Amino acid sequence: MSAEPTANAAPEAPPAPSDFIRDIVARDVAEKRHARIVTRFPPEPNGYLHLGHAKSICLNFGIARENHGVCHLRFDDTNPVKEDSEYVESITRDVRWLIEGWADHCLGFKPKGAAPAAGTVNGRPDFHLAASAPGADAEPFFASDYFEQIHGYAVELIKRGKAYVCDLSPQETEAYRGAPDHPGKDSPFRQRSVEENLARFARMRAGDFPDGACSLRAKIDMASPNIWLRDPLLYRIRHTAHHHAGQKWCIYPLYDFAHCLSDYLEGITHSVCTLEFEVHRPLYEWILQSLELPRTLPHQYEFAKLNISYMVFSKRRLLQLVNDGAVAGWDDPRLPTLAGARRRGVPAAAIRRLAATVGVTKYESVTDVALFEHAVREELNAAATRRLAVLHTVKVVLTNIAPGDAVTCRAVDNPQDPSPRAREIALTREVYIEQDDFAEVPPPKYFRLKPGGEVRLKYACIIRCDEVVKDAGGHVTELRCTADLATRAGHPDADRKVKGTIHWVSADRSIEAEVRLYDRLFTVPEPGATDDFQRHLNPRSLESVRARLEPSLAAARPGEPFQFERLGYFTPDAKDSRPGALVFNRTITLKDTWAKPAGKG
Ligand code: ATP
Ligand code: MG
């Protein structure tokens, strides 16, 4: 017997629907506006990636893939306070996992340690950093690798009279900004001379001022209806070491300043982000245009975020769940993080399938979790090897099979396979079945095992329950049954019908394992709506049982998908499973148990 994964693929995920962003890219390709399409996925390394980020990854890598382009993985690491290398590593791992076998060839990395190289375009100085193949000597892009160039662009803005050093405190700056319905007020420092601004900005960099003492601001328009254009901050002082840039800086560019310039430096053609950045777009364009840069400018396009019911995606809330111990870490299989989904056994292809199904629009909405679960089942139905396992056992003694005897039966590995493989399993005198596949007092239309009744053991034969043995407390300890061996496949009564078929494992030819049964983490469809969201935690989101499995499962590898027949899809846990102390995670049940009471039979 072998537990190799079947080479099956699910029916190809729906083709990526065309959407307004892909239409724009297609137009630009048709008009030959770019030598090559370059997109980017720009996470801030301040948390783990989740299914929402996956939508952005699938879109950005999808565009690159469909246009023979490249998608840079770039860390937008301009705020040293919240960022950490742990997140850089987890994000890199998760992105690679999600695109493996689909868009790995589009992954844009840069040569290790490389920073933008100086050059000239049309006689004007320029910097540029292009992608290389993601081999051993390559690494993701980091916005912090451009701090020197970004600083240079800030100096250039000052020289052009388009930026100034402002000594207002953060609170005063806020008060001067005004509100959407009334204009802000000019800072008293707005009219500083270029020389004074250059000198003060140099002192900011040199560390002459404490955090918050002053900042560099763009000189745009304090009366603009768009609040982001009211002299936004470009640089602030933070005497904090940086996870990637080290001790070198005590001033850091703000996201809006660094992002457009990072896009430019990397030659990004289409900078695709989520809707909350729509109001930042005029600033994105103002910065690039004010610098009169020599190369083609990137353009920003926005789409609606993915939200899924019964999940929270906010990094703040996810961090809270991790820190409060509500879950066992960022990769807890109940979390919607990519690390959690992978550990739970969700195939990357299922996540890509979901992204293709929900599409790309400008309308914020909540996607029904059932759509995600459907995508997971579609993938696993094709990919998962079938095995028998019993989660809540009750012993059955087949009194007409002698102790030590074994009746060999054949079981199919995956009926979805065009030429399915089969394996041998042993029917022995003692087997286990599920407790709820037996009812001493059966409800109407109960087709599983009952006193005096018959049921088929899948892949084996029909058995009849002759006697129910109980302990002193009245609990069923054993069902004594007769096996009708003439009803095995290939035997004279193979076609004899009974209404119920149940799964089973041999008692002595099975192995014990811990099986973790996961359910939704929250009990309400929109748990993240309020700050007290933890009161909606599902107290039954994890049940751990001691189960009995077919022996071949001892060789299963984490991530390898299995269907435990009639129960759901399972995979070994990557962290806790060991030889001799196996742990399996339930990825998902076979049917949606939330829509209606569990279907059995
Ligand atoms: P925050 O900015 O609060 O730290 P974030 O979830 O926006 O959190 P980023 O690291 O900025 O995290 O996200 C990286 C990219 O993923 C951004 O381009 C962002 O627009 C995109 N993204 C984030 N959340 C979603 C989502 N739910 N659906 C689609 N794209 C998303
Ligand atoms: Mg963000």
XYZ file of C-alpha atoms and ligand atoms in Angstrom:
633
model
C 0.000 0.000 0.000
C 1.229 3.435 -0.795
C 0.154 6.862 0.329
C 1.526 8.808 -2.584
C -0.708 11.671 -3.625
C -2.686 11.036 -6.781
C -1.591 13.128 -9.715
C -5.158 14.253 -10.230
C -6.011 17.849 -10.869
C -9.388 19.358 -10.153
C -11.347 20.473 -13.174
C -9.397 23.570 -14.229
C -10.427 26.579 -12.147
C -12.691 28.964 -14.019
C -10.583 31.052 -16.398
C -9.656 34.381 -14.860
C -12.603 36.530 -15.828
C -11.735 39.709 -17.600
C -12.164 42.653 -15.316
C -11.656 46.389 -15.532
C -8.005 46.187 -14.472
C -7.155 43.410 -16.916
C -8.947 45.440 -19.593
C -6.669 48.405 -18.887
C -3.595 46.193 -19.048
C -4.829 44.637 -22.303
C -5.284 48.106 -23.797
C -1.772 49.133 -22.729
C -0.348 45.935 -24.195
C -2.229 46.515 -27.464
C -0.904 50.054 -27.636
C 2.607 48.789 -26.826
C 2.988 51.307 -24.017
C 5.445 49.135 -22.123
C 8.240 46.808 -23.142
C 7.011 44.407 -20.469
C 4.179 44.386 -17.929
C 5.532 44.680 -14.395
C 3.222 44.481 -11.377
C 4.032 44.132 -7.712
C 2.598 42.743 -4.510
C 3.666 45.136 -1.726
C 2.946 43.813 1.782
C 4.093 45.606 4.874
C 5.972 43.034 6.990
C 3.846 43.674 10.081
C 1.738 40.520 10.129
C 0.968 37.297 8.309
C -0.783 37.185 4.951
C -4.435 36.174 4.837
C -6.984 35.176 2.218
C -7.626 38.856 1.455
C -3.998 39.343 0.505
C -4.302 36.226 -1.636
C -6.796 38.053 -3.824
C -4.229 40.775 -4.439
C -1.472 38.207 -5.060
C -3.640 36.306 -7.538
C -4.523 39.511 -9.350
C -0.996 40.904 -9.539
C 0.644 37.597 -10.413
C -2.275 36.728 -12.663
C -1.769 39.895 -14.726
C 1.948 39.165 -14.986
C 1.270 35.550 -15.936
C -1.270 36.400 -18.617
C 0.994 39.022 -20.201
C 4.423 37.352 -20.056
C 5.323 39.882 -17.407
C 6.774 39.802 -13.948
C 5.388 40.545 -10.497
C 7.752 41.848 -7.851
C 7.394 40.748 -4.280
C 8.241 43.969 -2.491
C 8.215 44.671 1.208
C 6.776 48.081 1.884
C 8.849 48.473 4.979
C 8.882 52.168 5.775
C 7.625 51.996 9.363
C 10.323 50.339 11.497
C 8.189 50.321 14.622
C 5.816 47.496 13.669
C 7.908 45.519 11.233
C 9.881 42.360 11.764
C 11.969 39.812 9.855
C 9.699 37.012 11.076
C 7.016 38.537 8.880
C 9.368 38.922 5.925
C 10.068 35.201 6.079
C 6.475 34.106 6.544
C 5.221 36.369 3.755
C 7.885 35.163 1.322
C 7.034 31.532 2.156
C 3.300 32.119 1.777
C 3.565 33.952 -1.549
C 5.765 31.202 -2.983
C 3.349 28.559 -1.771
C 0.339 30.316 -3.263
C 1.840 30.741 -6.736
C 3.786 27.462 -6.908
C 3.161 25.625 -10.155
C 1.040 28.510 -11.424
C 3.024 31.715 -11.579
C 6.432 30.943 -10.093
C 7.976 31.880 -13.408
C 6.608 35.429 -12.943
C 8.037 35.923 -9.464
C 10.222 39.012 -9.542
C 13.146 38.915 -7.136
C 16.299 41.018 -7.267
C 19.954 40.035 -6.949
C 20.791 39.739 -3.242
C 21.864 43.055 -1.730
C 21.224 44.967 -4.957
C 20.064 48.581 -4.718
C 18.917 50.781 -7.595
C 21.732 51.464 -10.029
C 22.459 54.992 -11.189
C 22.130 55.735 -14.889
C 20.829 58.356 -17.253
C 17.716 58.534 -19.379
C 17.556 61.238 -22.069
C 20.534 62.931 -20.464
C 18.839 63.045 -17.065
C 20.066 61.155 -14.002
C 17.965 58.168 -13.056
C 17.965 55.090 -10.850
C 16.540 51.716 -11.710
C 16.329 48.272 -10.177
C 15.100 45.410 -12.343
C 14.052 41.883 -11.411
C 16.217 38.822 -11.804
C 15.227 35.176 -11.636
C 14.329 34.096 -8.067
C 17.306 31.756 -7.664
C 19.589 31.181 -4.702
C 21.265 34.570 -5.085
C 18.034 36.497 -5.224
C 15.754 38.034 -2.639
C 12.529 40.016 -2.599
C 12.528 43.749 -3.152
C 12.492 46.037 -0.125
C 11.348 49.652 -0.166
C 13.973 50.208 2.529
C 16.678 49.432 -0.048
C 15.669 52.715 -1.708
C 15.965 54.950 1.344
C 18.992 56.661 -0.158
C 17.256 57.338 -3.494
C 14.005 58.342 -1.804
C 15.959 60.735 0.380
C 17.528 62.139 -2.779
C 14.087 62.687 -4.275
C 13.022 64.504 -1.092
C 16.013 66.829 -1.446
C 15.038 67.362 -5.081
C 11.494 68.335 -4.062
C 12.919 70.835 -1.557
C 15.112 72.325 -4.262
C 12.068 72.677 -6.489
C 10.277 74.560 -3.719
C 7.806 71.683 -3.364
C 8.657 70.474 0.121
C 9.476 72.121 3.432
C 10.526 71.237 6.930
C 7.700 71.938 9.337
C 8.207 72.297 13.094
C 4.568 71.910 14.070
C 4.036 69.101 16.567
C 2.054 66.084 15.349
C -0.989 67.410 17.264
C -0.663 70.885 15.736
C -0.201 69.426 12.263
C -3.422 67.505 12.764
C -5.280 70.631 13.944
C -3.966 72.696 11.013
C -5.121 70.092 8.505
C -8.803 71.064 8.831
C -11.588 68.655 7.967
C -13.135 67.399 4.734
C -15.739 70.179 4.865
C -13.451 73.084 5.797
C -10.005 74.051 4.573
C -6.838 73.672 6.573
C -4.450 76.431 7.625
C -0.978 77.072 6.261
C 1.828 76.055 8.553
C 3.872 79.024 9.837
C 6.933 77.196 8.452
C 5.569 76.897 4.937
C 7.530 79.864 3.579
C 10.976 78.744 4.701
C 13.635 79.275 2.069
C 15.040 76.395 0.046
C 18.399 76.859 1.804
C 16.860 76.733 5.256
C 14.814 73.660 4.334
C 17.875 71.891 2.945
C 19.854 72.683 6.065
C 17.108 71.565 8.445
C 16.376 68.400 6.472
C 20.101 67.568 6.657
C 19.962 68.052 10.427
C 16.884 65.802 10.606
C 18.880 63.096 8.882
C 21.897 63.740 11.101
C 19.799 63.025 14.181
C 19.825 66.549 15.628
C 16.131 66.430 16.559
C 14.067 64.071 18.694
C 11.091 62.100 17.349
C 8.215 64.383 16.396
C 10.211 67.643 16.587
C 9.746 68.318 12.887
C 8.821 66.644 9.618
C 9.230 67.107 5.902
C 5.997 68.022 4.151
C 4.957 68.399 0.549
C 3.883 71.931 -0.355
C 0.609 71.374 -2.178
C -2.634 72.997 -1.056
C -4.016 73.355 2.470
C -7.444 74.142 0.999
C -7.659 71.095 -1.265
C -10.947 69.191 -0.950
C -8.756 66.083 -0.862
C -7.298 65.980 2.618
C -4.339 63.922 1.382
C -3.176 66.901 -0.651
C -3.072 69.257 2.350
C 0.694 69.352 2.638
C 1.060 65.658 3.492
C 4.011 64.392 5.500
C 6.839 62.927 3.447
C 9.377 62.171 6.181
C 9.214 61.837 9.939
C 11.801 61.306 12.637
C 11.966 57.868 14.276
C 15.017 57.024 16.315
C 14.384 53.321 15.810
C 16.468 50.616 14.156
C 15.004 49.074 11.027
C 14.634 45.305 10.487
C 16.285 45.526 7.064
C 18.136 48.868 6.910
C 19.633 48.500 10.374
C 20.832 51.556 12.316
C 21.475 53.736 9.309
C 18.412 55.978 9.473
C 16.565 58.044 12.008
C 14.210 59.583 9.453
C 11.797 57.416 7.524
C 9.668 58.216 4.454
C 5.919 57.847 4.792
C 4.087 55.193 2.842
C 2.682 57.603 0.256
C 6.078 59.073 -0.525
C 7.936 55.775 -0.630
C 5.333 53.788 -2.516
C 5.089 55.697 -5.773
C 8.868 56.121 -5.889
C 9.464 52.427 -5.206
C 7.084 51.635 -8.058
C 9.006 54.009 -10.291
C 12.442 52.690 -9.317
C 11.377 49.134 -10.070
C 9.781 50.036 -13.389
C 6.311 48.955 -12.269
C 3.810 49.553 -15.054
C 0.543 48.894 -13.201
C 0.395 49.567 -9.481
C -2.711 47.723 -8.345
C -4.026 48.272 -4.836
C -7.234 48.293 -2.846
C -9.893 50.991 -2.820
C -8.778 52.799 0.320
C -5.869 54.144 -1.730
C -8.105 55.778 -4.332
C -8.005 59.074 -2.418
C -4.208 58.821 -2.272
C -3.873 58.545 -6.041
C -3.675 62.325 -6.682
C -0.742 62.445 -4.251
C 0.886 59.435 -5.937
C 0.702 61.322 -9.223
C 1.686 64.687 -7.751
C 4.923 63.310 -6.342
C 5.996 61.547 -9.528
C 5.056 64.487 -11.747
C 6.672 67.092 -9.503
C 9.992 65.313 -9.858
C 9.805 65.313 -13.677
C 11.250 61.840 -13.793
C 12.790 60.688 -17.066
C 11.174 57.268 -17.472
C 7.541 56.250 -18.053
C 5.565 56.681 -14.847
C 3.664 53.867 -13.153
C -0.102 54.206 -12.765
C -2.208 53.230 -9.813
C -5.493 51.296 -10.097
C -7.775 50.285 -7.256
C -10.132 47.352 -6.650
C -12.374 46.236 -3.778
C -10.931 44.177 -0.957
C -11.976 40.617 -0.347
C -13.991 40.058 2.821
C -15.308 36.620 3.748
C -18.124 35.961 6.179
C -17.266 34.372 9.555
C -13.647 35.559 9.226
C -11.666 38.563 10.392
C -8.935 39.949 8.138
C -7.803 43.024 10.017
C -4.150 42.553 10.998
C -4.870 44.329 14.261
C -7.604 41.856 15.157
C -5.589 38.855 13.999
C -2.675 40.010 16.138
C -5.052 40.365 19.078
C -6.280 36.776 18.658
C -2.679 35.561 18.554
C -1.528 37.660 21.514
C -4.576 36.835 23.634
C -4.063 33.118 23.066
C -7.499 32.739 21.467
C -5.662 30.729 18.808
C -2.375 28.843 18.897
C -0.368 31.276 16.726
C -0.460 32.918 13.305
C -0.608 29.497 11.652
C -3.482 28.188 13.745
C -5.569 26.187 11.255
C -8.685 28.123 12.287
C -7.267 31.460 11.167
C -7.779 32.795 7.639
C -4.030 33.337 7.323
C -2.321 31.571 4.429
C -0.088 29.809 6.949
C -3.176 28.620 8.837
C -4.976 27.545 5.674
C -1.929 25.610 4.456
C -1.522 23.873 7.804
C -5.196 22.988 7.781
C -4.784 21.364 4.375
C -6.343 23.964 2.090
C -4.658 23.601 -1.318
C -3.168 26.745 -2.853
C -5.191 25.945 -5.976
C -8.410 26.280 -3.963
C -7.440 29.791 -2.921
C -6.605 30.710 -6.500
C -9.920 29.211 -7.582
C -11.718 31.396 -5.050
C -9.911 34.494 -6.317
C -10.925 33.695 -9.882
C -14.512 33.090 -8.783
C -15.000 36.322 -6.844
C -13.412 38.424 -9.593
C -12.206 41.997 -9.399
C -14.586 44.921 -8.998
C -14.873 48.305 -7.332
C -17.721 47.235 -5.041
C -17.027 46.378 -1.414
C -18.987 43.316 -0.337
C -18.788 40.287 1.913
C -18.192 36.992 0.135
C -20.112 34.053 1.572
C -17.718 31.627 3.265
C -19.629 28.862 1.438
C -17.968 30.022 -1.789
C -14.539 29.504 -0.248
C -15.525 26.131 1.146
C -16.903 25.085 -2.215
C -13.574 25.921 -3.861
C -11.746 23.845 -1.228
C -14.048 20.854 -1.754
C -13.747 21.069 -5.539
C -9.960 20.886 -5.359
C -9.829 18.213 -2.690
C -12.452 16.010 -4.284
C -10.131 15.625 -7.252
C -6.839 15.542 -5.380
C -7.517 13.634 -2.176
C -6.699 9.952 -1.698
C -9.573 8.066 -0.065
C -8.927 6.295 3.207
C -11.011 4.754 5.972
C -10.879 6.219 9.452
C -13.176 6.079 12.462
C -13.296 9.123 14.708
C -15.578 8.049 17.560
C -15.171 4.313 17.807
C -17.423 1.502 18.924
C -16.166 -2.064 18.649
C -17.858 -4.631 16.418
C -17.015 -8.332 16.851
C -17.649 -10.404 13.741
C -18.311 -13.674 15.466
C -17.992 -15.851 12.372
C -14.423 -14.696 11.616
C -11.842 -16.567 13.669
C -9.339 -14.607 15.784
C -6.214 -14.010 13.692
C -8.007 -14.485 10.375
C -8.108 -11.676 7.844
C -10.421 -11.329 4.867
C -8.776 -9.289 2.129
C -10.900 -6.554 0.560
C -10.100 -4.085 -2.189
C -10.705 -0.369 -1.716
C -10.487 2.369 -4.341
C -7.989 5.204 -3.774
C -9.865 7.882 -5.677
C -12.936 7.197 -7.806
C -12.437 10.621 -9.485
C -9.273 9.281 -11.038
C -9.761 8.168 -14.677
C -7.990 4.873 -13.870
C -8.303 4.651 -10.120
C -5.791 2.687 -8.097
C -6.928 0.240 -5.488
C -5.424 -1.099 -2.293
C -6.000 -4.051 -0.018
C -7.561 -3.679 3.389
C -8.091 -6.410 5.948
C -11.423 -7.331 7.471
C -10.707 -8.999 10.811
C -12.772 -10.385 13.675
C -12.771 -7.057 15.511
C -13.435 -3.814 13.705
C -14.405 -0.288 14.710
C -17.322 1.683 13.365
C -18.538 5.197 14.239
C -20.653 5.430 17.360
C -23.358 7.279 15.494
C -23.531 4.605 12.821
C -25.265 2.468 15.434
C -28.564 3.227 17.170
C -30.050 0.951 19.751
C -33.356 2.758 19.429
C -33.235 3.968 15.843
C -35.236 6.981 14.727
C -37.508 6.498 11.694
C -35.660 5.995 8.387
C -32.455 5.047 10.126
C -30.533 2.949 7.613
C -27.364 2.297 9.563
C -26.755 -0.453 12.120
C -29.427 -1.347 14.685
C -30.192 -4.431 16.751
C -31.221 -7.211 14.357
C -30.511 -4.935 11.388
C -28.078 -5.114 8.508
C -25.627 -2.687 7.033
C -22.819 -2.924 4.473
C -19.241 -2.322 5.582
C -17.800 -0.346 2.702
C -15.522 -2.417 0.406
C -16.258 -5.521 2.544
C -19.603 -7.203 3.115
C -22.989 -6.982 4.795
C -23.081 -7.552 8.541
C -26.002 -8.237 10.860
C -26.161 -7.070 14.468
C -27.001 -10.041 16.683
C -26.266 -8.750 20.167
C -25.548 -5.486 21.964
C -23.114 -5.832 24.889
C -23.154 -3.144 27.588
C -21.174 -2.357 30.684
C -22.610 -1.961 34.187
C -23.381 1.688 33.431
C -25.477 0.731 30.394
C -22.944 1.981 27.824
C -22.524 -0.041 24.658
C -19.101 -1.717 24.726
C -19.402 -4.144 21.853
C -21.694 -5.093 19.017
C -21.652 -8.796 18.197
C -22.403 -9.265 14.528
C -22.282 -11.864 11.766
C -20.464 -11.076 8.525
C -22.155 -12.354 5.382
C -18.955 -13.034 3.450
C -20.909 -14.120 0.354
C -21.805 -10.458 -0.184
C -18.177 -9.416 -0.843
C -17.282 -8.109 -4.301
C -16.864 -11.017 -6.705
C -18.922 -13.374 -4.531
C -22.359 -14.841 -5.325
C -24.397 -12.385 -3.218
C -22.308 -9.327 -4.007
C -25.352 -7.556 -5.390
C -27.523 -8.070 -2.346
C -28.756 -4.635 -1.347
C -29.114 -3.083 2.056
C -29.973 0.563 2.581
C -26.959 1.677 4.578
C -23.215 1.576 3.877
C -20.806 2.613 6.607
C -17.050 2.949 6.994
C -14.927 0.926 9.389
C -11.361 -0.043 10.244
C -9.892 -3.275 11.532
C -9.213 -3.053 15.277
C -5.770 -4.623 15.242
C -4.777 -3.559 11.723
C -5.309 0.134 12.271
C -3.312 2.872 13.943
C -4.277 5.408 16.535
C -4.032 9.125 15.818
C -5.164 12.412 17.213
C -7.595 14.067 14.851
C -8.364 17.766 15.228
C -11.821 18.699 14.082
C -11.963 22.374 13.232
C -15.029 24.441 12.830
C -15.562 28.135 12.092
C -13.706 30.366 14.520
C -16.649 32.746 14.871
C -20.358 32.151 15.243
C -21.569 35.291 13.458
C -21.202 36.263 9.783
C -19.441 39.594 10.389
C -17.410 39.105 13.553
C -14.954 41.925 12.862
C -17.589 44.652 12.957
C -16.974 45.643 16.590
C -14.010 45.791 18.946
C -15.491 43.195 21.280
C -15.364 40.714 18.396
C -13.854 38.027 20.613
C -17.200 37.457 22.281
C -18.288 35.844 19.016
C -15.573 33.192 19.188
C -17.022 29.742 18.588
C -16.372 27.714 21.766
C -16.498 24.539 19.662
C -14.076 25.622 16.943
C -11.702 22.789 17.883
C -12.478 19.265 19.044
C -9.706 16.751 19.421
C -10.474 13.031 19.190
C -8.478 9.793 19.387
C -9.291 8.100 16.129
C -8.381 4.830 14.391
C -6.982 5.028 10.874
C -6.014 2.676 8.104
C -2.355 1.764 8.687
C -1.117 3.250 5.386
C -1.818 6.711 6.826
C 1.274 6.336 9.024
C 3.300 7.384 5.964
C 1.192 10.460 5.140
C 3.037 13.741 4.747
C 1.830 17.145 5.948
C -0.202 18.844 3.264
C -0.932 15.574 1.478
C -4.702 15.530 1.052
C -6.886 12.607 2.191
C -10.566 12.053 2.212
C -11.611 10.012 5.201
C -14.640 8.454 3.620
C -17.983 9.872 4.757
C -16.168 12.263 7.132
C -14.315 14.945 5.228
C -10.859 15.964 4.063
C -7.838 15.640 6.323
C -4.080 16.155 6.269
C -1.271 15.526 8.774
C -0.417 18.535 10.908
C 2.899 20.047 9.845
C 3.889 21.094 13.349
C 2.653 18.482 15.779
C 2.440 15.203 13.873
C 5.275 12.693 14.518
C 5.831 9.068 13.603
C 4.057 7.089 16.293
C 2.134 10.165 17.473
C 0.220 11.207 14.399
C -1.933 14.308 14.337
C -4.372 14.956 11.508
C -6.255 18.172 10.832
C -9.689 18.186 9.345
C -9.513 20.600 6.439
C -13.228 20.584 5.764
C -16.283 18.369 6.056
C -17.743 16.743 2.948
C -20.853 18.873 3.131
C -21.712 22.227 4.560
C -22.835 21.399 8.093
C -23.885 25.013 8.808
C -26.456 25.298 6.053
C -28.480 22.343 7.346
C -28.125 19.668 10.013
C -25.405 17.149 9.227
C -26.462 14.712 6.510
C -25.612 11.143 7.390
C -26.280 7.820 5.794
P -2.364 47.281 7.008
O -2.109 48.216 5.852
O -3.440 47.677 7.914
O -1.135 46.838 7.709
P -3.148 45.463 4.935
O -3.979 44.238 5.096
O -3.599 46.521 4.001
O -2.951 45.968 6.392
P -0.676 45.340 3.486
O 0.561 44.645 3.878
O -0.628 46.812 3.306
O -1.724 44.964 4.582
O -1.293 44.655 2.210
C -0.544 44.290 1.090
C -1.397 44.374 -0.135
O -2.526 43.514 -0.024
C -1.909 45.772 -0.373
O -1.755 46.078 -1.734
C -3.354 45.686 0.003
O -4.123 46.590 -0.743
C -3.698 44.228 -0.314
N -4.785 43.748 0.528
C -4.855 43.822 1.873
N -6.009 43.312 2.314
C -6.704 42.890 1.225
C -7.981 42.276 1.028
N -8.783 41.985 2.049
N -8.358 42.008 -0.238
C -7.555 42.278 -1.274
N -6.345 42.857 -1.150
C -5.916 43.169 0.077
Mg -2.301 48.308 3.738
